[in-house]
Amino acid sequence: MVLIDGKKVSAEIRSRLKQETAELKNQTGRIPGLATVLVGEDAASAVYVRNKNKVCQEVGFQSFGQNLPAETTEAELLDIIKKLNANDEVNGILVQLPLPDHIDSERVLLAIAPEKDVDGFHPINVGKLAIGNALLTPCTPTGIIALLDYYGIEIAGRHAVVLGRSNIVGKPVANLLLQRHATVTICHSKTTNLKQVTCQADILIAAVGRPNFVNADMVKEGAVVIDVGINRVDGKLIGDVEFNPVAEKAGFITPVPGGVGPMTIALLMENTLRAFKASL
Ligand code: NDP
């Protein structure tokens, strides 16, 4: 069994981005810029945004942090996004979700210029991903593909089973796997005979949001198991996969934490650099 080390792969991507950014700065006199927009005081969101700004500095990007009070109106937020869309120094705009209840998240995501949508959630980018020609694809799913590639795991022709059909993880990762010529099955809460389906997976992606949901009986011998789940249980982070018994059967497996998690932020930076290069 090979333990997939997301921390190591993420660090390597960040170091490559840092080098490329320095080279581009020499050539163009410009650096990529990422704007993070946080509305309200949700503690977990604040940590995520702080980390994103920290990694921005690490790779040599300019970061534009907007920490707005919880009472910010939708109109005020839309106005801020309009200004960021028009700002040439900003190549990526990330609005941290969830937004307070009085703000319509869909309207806000639609307002972000698609070429600056580094989360890949704008319907234009979602559509481009479905067609197969997107520049900006969602960070966590793209990070999963980067992990498979790093470990030389064949995707074409293999059966990938995705547990979960959210717009953030399940659907986009299924699309990316399809683009790479996997045979893809998507499962969800209404799937019948789940175990029968998961036992056929050469590559099993668990994005369910339920601690230890995938047990060893659901996994084929030698399968590649990617655990996207982040569940807090008694103050500990637990994945969607029952790690020890599944690891005994799997060919490759990601731990939680230290697997998919660290990839998301690295791919956010990669998307920002892509958006910057496309703007030159
Ligand atoms: P959602 O809650 O949006 O989606 C969960 C999916 O799992 C749904 O499609 C749901 O089906 C399906 N599901 C729920 N119960 C079952 C069941 N009993 N059998 C089969 N399918 C089921 O979650 P997300 O996709 O946003 O996130 C999934 C996990 O990944 C979470 O733990 C989240 O914290 C984590 N995550 C981690 C990230 C990272 O950076 N590592 C980034 C994003 C998320 P249905 O559609 O029918 O309801």
Coordinates of C-alpha atoms and ligand atoms in Angstrom, one line a residue:
M1 CA 0.0 0.0 0.0
V2 CA 1.3 3.5 -0.9
L3 CA 0.3 6.4 1.4
I4 CA -0.4 9.4 -0.8
D5 CA 1.3 12.4 0.7
G6 CA -0.7 15.5 -0.1
K7 CA 1.4 17.7 2.1
K8 CA 4.5 16.9 0.1
V9 CA 2.8 17.2 -3.3
S10 CA 1.2 20.5 -2.3
A11 CA 4.6 21.9 -1.1
E12 CA 6.2 20.9 -4.4
I13 CA 3.5 22.6 -6.4
R14 CA 3.8 25.8 -4.3
S15 CA 7.5 25.8 -4.8
R16 CA 7.1 25.5 -8.6
L17 CA 4.6 28.3 -8.6
K18 CA 7.0 30.5 -6.6
Q19 CA 9.7 30.0 -9.1
E20 CA 7.4 30.6 -12.1
T21 CA 6.0 33.7 -10.4
A22 CA 9.6 35.1 -9.9
E23 CA 10.4 34.4 -13.6
L24 CA 7.2 36.1 -14.8
K25 CA 7.9 39.0 -12.6
N26 CA 11.3 39.4 -14.3
Q27 CA 9.8 39.1 -17.7
T28 CA 6.7 41.3 -17.2
G29 CA 7.3 43.4 -14.1
R30 CA 3.9 42.1 -12.8
I31 CA 2.8 39.5 -10.3
P32 CA -0.4 37.6 -9.9
G33 CA -3.0 39.0 -7.4
L34 CA -5.6 37.1 -5.5
A35 CA -8.5 38.8 -3.7
T36 CA -10.2 37.0 -0.9
V37 CA -13.5 38.2 0.3
L38 CA -14.8 37.2 3.8
V39 CA -18.2 38.3 5.1
G40 CA -18.9 37.8 8.8
E41 CA -17.0 36.1 11.6
D42 CA -17.3 32.4 11.0
A43 CA -14.2 31.0 12.7
A44 CA -13.5 28.2 10.3
S45 CA -13.9 30.6 7.3
A46 CA -11.6 33.1 8.9
V47 CA -8.9 30.4 9.3
Y48 CA -9.3 29.3 5.6
V49 CA -9.0 32.9 4.4
R50 CA -5.9 33.6 6.6
N51 CA -4.2 30.5 5.2
K52 CA -5.0 31.5 1.6
N53 CA -3.5 34.9 2.2
K54 CA -0.5 33.3 3.8
V55 CA 0.2 31.0 0.9
C56 CA -0.3 33.9 -1.5
Q57 CA 2.7 35.7 0.2
E58 CA 4.7 32.4 0.2
V59 CA 4.4 32.0 -3.6
G60 CA 5.0 35.7 -4.3
F61 CA 1.5 36.8 -5.2
Q62 CA -0.1 40.0 -4.1
S63 CA -3.0 39.4 -1.8
F64 CA -6.0 41.6 -1.4
G65 CA -7.9 40.7 1.7
Q66 CA -11.4 42.1 2.2
N67 CA -12.8 41.2 5.6
L68 CA -16.3 42.6 5.7
P69 CA -18.7 42.8 8.7
A70 CA -21.6 40.3 8.9
E71 CA -24.1 43.1 8.3
T72 CA -22.7 43.8 4.8
T73 CA -25.6 44.0 2.3
E74 CA -25.8 42.0 -0.9
A75 CA -25.7 45.3 -2.9
E76 CA -22.5 46.3 -1.0
L77 CA -20.8 43.0 -1.7
L78 CA -21.8 43.1 -5.4
D79 CA -20.3 46.5 -5.6
I80 CA -17.0 45.3 -4.1
I81 CA -16.9 42.4 -6.6
K82 CA -17.6 44.9 -9.4
K83 CA -14.5 46.9 -8.3
L84 CA -12.4 43.8 -8.0
N85 CA -13.5 42.7 -11.5
A86 CA -12.3 46.0 -12.9
N87 CA -9.0 46.0 -10.9
D88 CA -6.1 44.9 -13.3
E89 CA -3.9 43.9 -10.3
V90 CA -6.5 41.3 -9.2
N91 CA -6.4 38.1 -11.3
G92 CA -8.4 35.9 -9.0
I93 CA -11.4 36.6 -6.8
L94 CA -12.5 34.1 -4.1
V95 CA -15.6 34.7 -2.0
Q96 CA -15.4 32.5 1.0
L97 CA -18.6 30.4 1.5
P98 CA -20.9 30.1 3.3
L99 CA -22.2 33.7 3.1
P100 CA -24.6 35.1 5.7
D101 CA -28.3 34.1 5.0
H102 CA -29.4 37.5 3.8
I103 CA -27.0 37.3 0.9
D104 CA -27.8 35.2 -2.2
S105 CA -24.6 33.2 -2.8
E106 CA -25.6 32.3 -6.4
R107 CA -26.1 35.9 -7.3
V108 CA -22.7 36.7 -5.8
L109 CA -20.9 33.9 -7.6
L110 CA -22.5 35.0 -10.9
A111 CA -21.1 38.5 -10.4
I112 CA -17.5 37.3 -10.4
A113 CA -15.9 37.8 -13.8
P114 CA -15.5 34.2 -15.2
E115 CA -11.9 34.8 -16.1
K116 CA -11.2 35.7 -12.4
D117 CA -13.3 32.8 -11.0
V118 CA -10.4 30.9 -9.4
D119 CA -12.8 28.6 -7.5
G120 CA -14.3 27.5 -10.8
F121 CA -17.8 27.8 -9.5
H122 CA -19.2 30.3 -12.1
P123 CA -21.8 28.6 -14.4
I124 CA -19.6 29.6 -17.4
N125 CA -16.7 27.7 -16.0
V126 CA -18.9 24.8 -14.9
G127 CA -20.2 24.6 -18.4
K128 CA -16.7 24.8 -19.9
L129 CA -15.6 21.9 -17.6
A130 CA -18.6 19.9 -18.9
I131 CA -17.6 20.6 -22.5
G132 CA -14.0 19.8 -21.6
N133 CA -12.2 23.1 -22.3
A134 CA -12.1 24.9 -18.9
L135 CA -9.1 26.9 -17.9
L136 CA -10.3 27.3 -14.3
T137 CA -11.6 24.1 -12.6
P138 CA -12.6 23.7 -9.0
C139 CA -9.6 23.4 -6.7
T140 CA -10.3 20.3 -4.6
P141 CA -11.2 18.1 -7.7
T142 CA -8.3 19.4 -9.7
G143 CA -6.0 18.7 -6.7
I144 CA -7.3 15.1 -6.6
I145 CA -6.3 14.7 -10.3
A146 CA -2.9 16.2 -9.5
L147 CA -2.4 13.6 -6.8
L148 CA -3.2 10.7 -9.1
D149 CA -0.8 12.1 -11.7
Y150 CA 2.0 12.7 -9.2
Y151 CA 1.8 9.0 -8.1
G152 CA 1.7 7.9 -11.8
I153 CA -1.8 6.3 -11.3
E154 CA -3.4 5.4 -14.6
I155 CA -6.8 7.0 -15.1
A156 CA -7.7 6.2 -18.7
G157 CA -9.8 3.1 -19.1
R158 CA -10.2 2.5 -15.4
H159 CA -13.5 2.5 -13.4
A160 CA -13.7 5.5 -11.1
V161 CA -16.5 5.6 -8.6
V162 CA -17.3 8.9 -7.1
L163 CA -19.3 8.9 -3.8
G164 CA -21.1 12.3 -3.7
R165 CA -22.6 14.6 -6.3
S166 CA -22.0 18.1 -4.9
N167 CA -21.2 21.0 -7.2
I168 CA -18.0 21.6 -5.2
V169 CA -16.5 18.0 -5.2
G170 CA -18.5 15.1 -6.6
K171 CA -19.7 16.5 -10.0
P172 CA -16.5 18.4 -11.0
V173 CA -14.2 15.5 -10.0
A174 CA -16.4 13.1 -12.0
N175 CA -16.2 15.4 -15.0
L176 CA -12.4 15.7 -14.7
L177 CA -12.0 11.9 -14.5
L178 CA -14.3 11.5 -17.5
Q179 CA -12.1 14.0 -19.4
R180 CA -9.2 11.8 -18.6
H181 CA -11.0 8.8 -20.1
A182 CA -12.0 7.0 -16.9
T183 CA -15.3 5.1 -16.9
V184 CA -17.1 7.1 -14.2
T185 CA -20.0 6.1 -11.9
I186 CA -21.4 8.7 -9.6
C187 CA -23.2 7.6 -6.4
H188 CA -25.3 9.6 -4.0
S189 CA -27.8 9.1 -1.1
K190 CA -30.4 7.4 -3.4
T191 CA -28.0 4.9 -4.9
T192 CA -29.1 1.4 -4.3
N193 CA -26.6 -1.5 -3.8
L194 CA -23.9 1.0 -3.0
K195 CA -21.4 -1.7 -1.9
Q196 CA -21.8 -3.6 -5.2
V197 CA -20.9 -0.4 -7.1
T198 CA -18.0 0.7 -4.9
C199 CA -16.5 -2.8 -5.0
Q200 CA -16.0 -2.4 -8.8
A201 CA -14.0 0.8 -8.4
D202 CA -10.3 0.9 -9.5
I203 CA -10.4 4.5 -8.2
L204 CA -12.8 5.3 -5.4
I205 CA -13.3 8.9 -4.5
A206 CA -15.2 9.5 -1.2
A207 CA -16.8 12.9 -0.8
V208 CA -19.8 12.1 1.4
G209 CA -19.2 14.1 4.5
R210 CA -19.8 11.2 6.9
P211 CA -17.1 10.0 9.2
N212 CA -15.8 6.4 8.4
F213 CA -18.5 5.9 5.8
V214 CA -16.4 3.7 3.5
N215 CA -15.4 0.4 5.2
A216 CA -13.1 -2.4 3.9
D217 CA -16.1 -4.4 2.6
M218 CA -16.8 -1.6 0.1
V219 CA -13.3 -1.6 -1.4
K220 CA -11.8 -3.8 -4.0
E221 CA -8.3 -5.3 -3.3
G222 CA -5.6 -2.9 -4.7
A223 CA -8.0 0.0 -5.3
V224 CA -6.9 3.6 -5.2
V225 CA -8.9 5.3 -2.4
I226 CA -9.1 9.1 -2.2
D227 CA -10.7 10.4 0.9
V228 CA -12.0 14.0 0.5
G229 CA -14.1 14.0 3.7
I230 CA -13.3 16.4 6.5
N231 CA -15.4 15.6 9.6
R232 CA -14.8 16.9 13.0
V233 CA -15.5 14.2 15.6
D234 CA -14.6 15.0 19.3
G235 CA -12.2 17.7 18.2
K236 CA -10.4 15.3 15.7
L237 CA -10.4 15.4 12.0
I238 CA -11.8 12.2 10.5
G239 CA -12.2 11.3 6.8
D240 CA -15.1 9.5 5.0
V241 CA -13.0 6.3 4.9
E242 CA -12.3 4.0 7.8
F243 CA -8.6 4.3 7.4
N244 CA -6.8 1.3 8.9
P245 CA -8.9 -1.6 7.6
V246 CA -9.2 0.1 4.1
A247 CA -5.5 0.8 4.0
E248 CA -4.8 -2.9 4.4
K249 CA -6.8 -3.6 1.2
A250 CA -6.0 -0.5 -0.9
G251 CA -3.2 -0.1 -3.4
F252 CA -3.0 3.7 -2.7
I253 CA -4.8 5.7 -0.1
T254 CA -4.9 9.3 1.1
P255 CA -4.8 10.1 4.9
V256 CA -7.0 12.7 6.6
P257 CA -5.5 15.1 7.4
G258 CA -2.6 15.4 5.0
G259 CA -4.1 13.9 1.8
V260 CA -6.5 15.9 -0.3
G261 CA -6.8 18.8 2.1
P262 CA -3.4 20.5 1.4
M263 CA -4.0 20.2 -2.3
T264 CA -7.0 22.6 -2.4
I265 CA -5.0 25.7 -1.5
A266 CA -2.1 24.8 -3.9
L267 CA -4.5 24.5 -6.8
L268 CA -6.2 27.8 -5.8
M269 CA -2.7 29.4 -6.4
E270 CA -2.2 27.4 -9.6
N271 CA -5.6 28.7 -10.9
T272 CA -4.6 32.3 -9.9
L273 CA -1.4 31.9 -11.9
R274 CA -3.3 30.5 -14.9
A275 CA -5.7 33.5 -14.7
F276 CA -2.8 35.9 -14.5
K277 CA -1.0 34.3 -17.5
A278 CA -4.2 34.4 -19.5
S279 CA -4.5 38.1 -18.8
L280 CA -1.0 39.0 -20.1
Ligands
NDP1 P1 -22.2 17.7 0.4 O1 -22.8 17.5 1.7 O2 -22.5 18.9 -0.5 O3 -22.4 16.4 -0.5 C1 -22.4 15.1 0.0 C2 -22.7 14.1 -1.0 O4 -22.7 12.8 -0.4 C3 -24.2 14.3 -1.6 O5 -24.1 14.2 -3.0 C4 -25.0 13.2 -0.9 O6 -26.0 12.7 -1.7 C5 -23.9 12.1 -0.7 N1 -24.3 11.3 0.4 C6 -24.7 11.6 1.6 N2 -25.1 10.5 2.3 C7 -24.9 9.4 1.5 C8 -25.1 8.0 1.6 N3 -25.5 7.5 2.8 N4 -24.8 7.3 0.6 C9 -24.3 7.8 -0.6 N5 -24.1 9.1 -0.8 C10 -24.4 9.9 0.3 O7 -20.6 17.7 0.7 P2 -19.3 18.2 -0.2 O8 -19.3 17.5 -1.5 O9 -19.3 19.7 -0.1 O10 -18.2 17.7 0.8 C11 -18.0 16.3 1.0 C12 -16.9 16.1 2.1 O11 -15.7 16.7 1.6 C13 -17.2 16.9 3.4 O12 -16.7 16.2 4.5 C14 -16.4 18.2 3.2 O13 -16.0 18.7 4.4 C15 -15.2 17.7 2.4 N6 -14.5 18.7 1.6 C16 -13.2 18.7 1.7 C17 -12.4 19.6 0.9 C18 -11.0 19.5 1.0 O14 -10.3 20.5 0.7 N7 -10.4 18.4 1.4 C19 -13.1 20.6 0.1 C20 -14.5 20.4 0.0 C21 -15.2 19.5 0.8 P3 -27.3 13.6 -2.2 O15 -26.8 14.5 -3.2 O16 -28.3 12.5 -2.7 O17 -27.8 14.3 -0.9

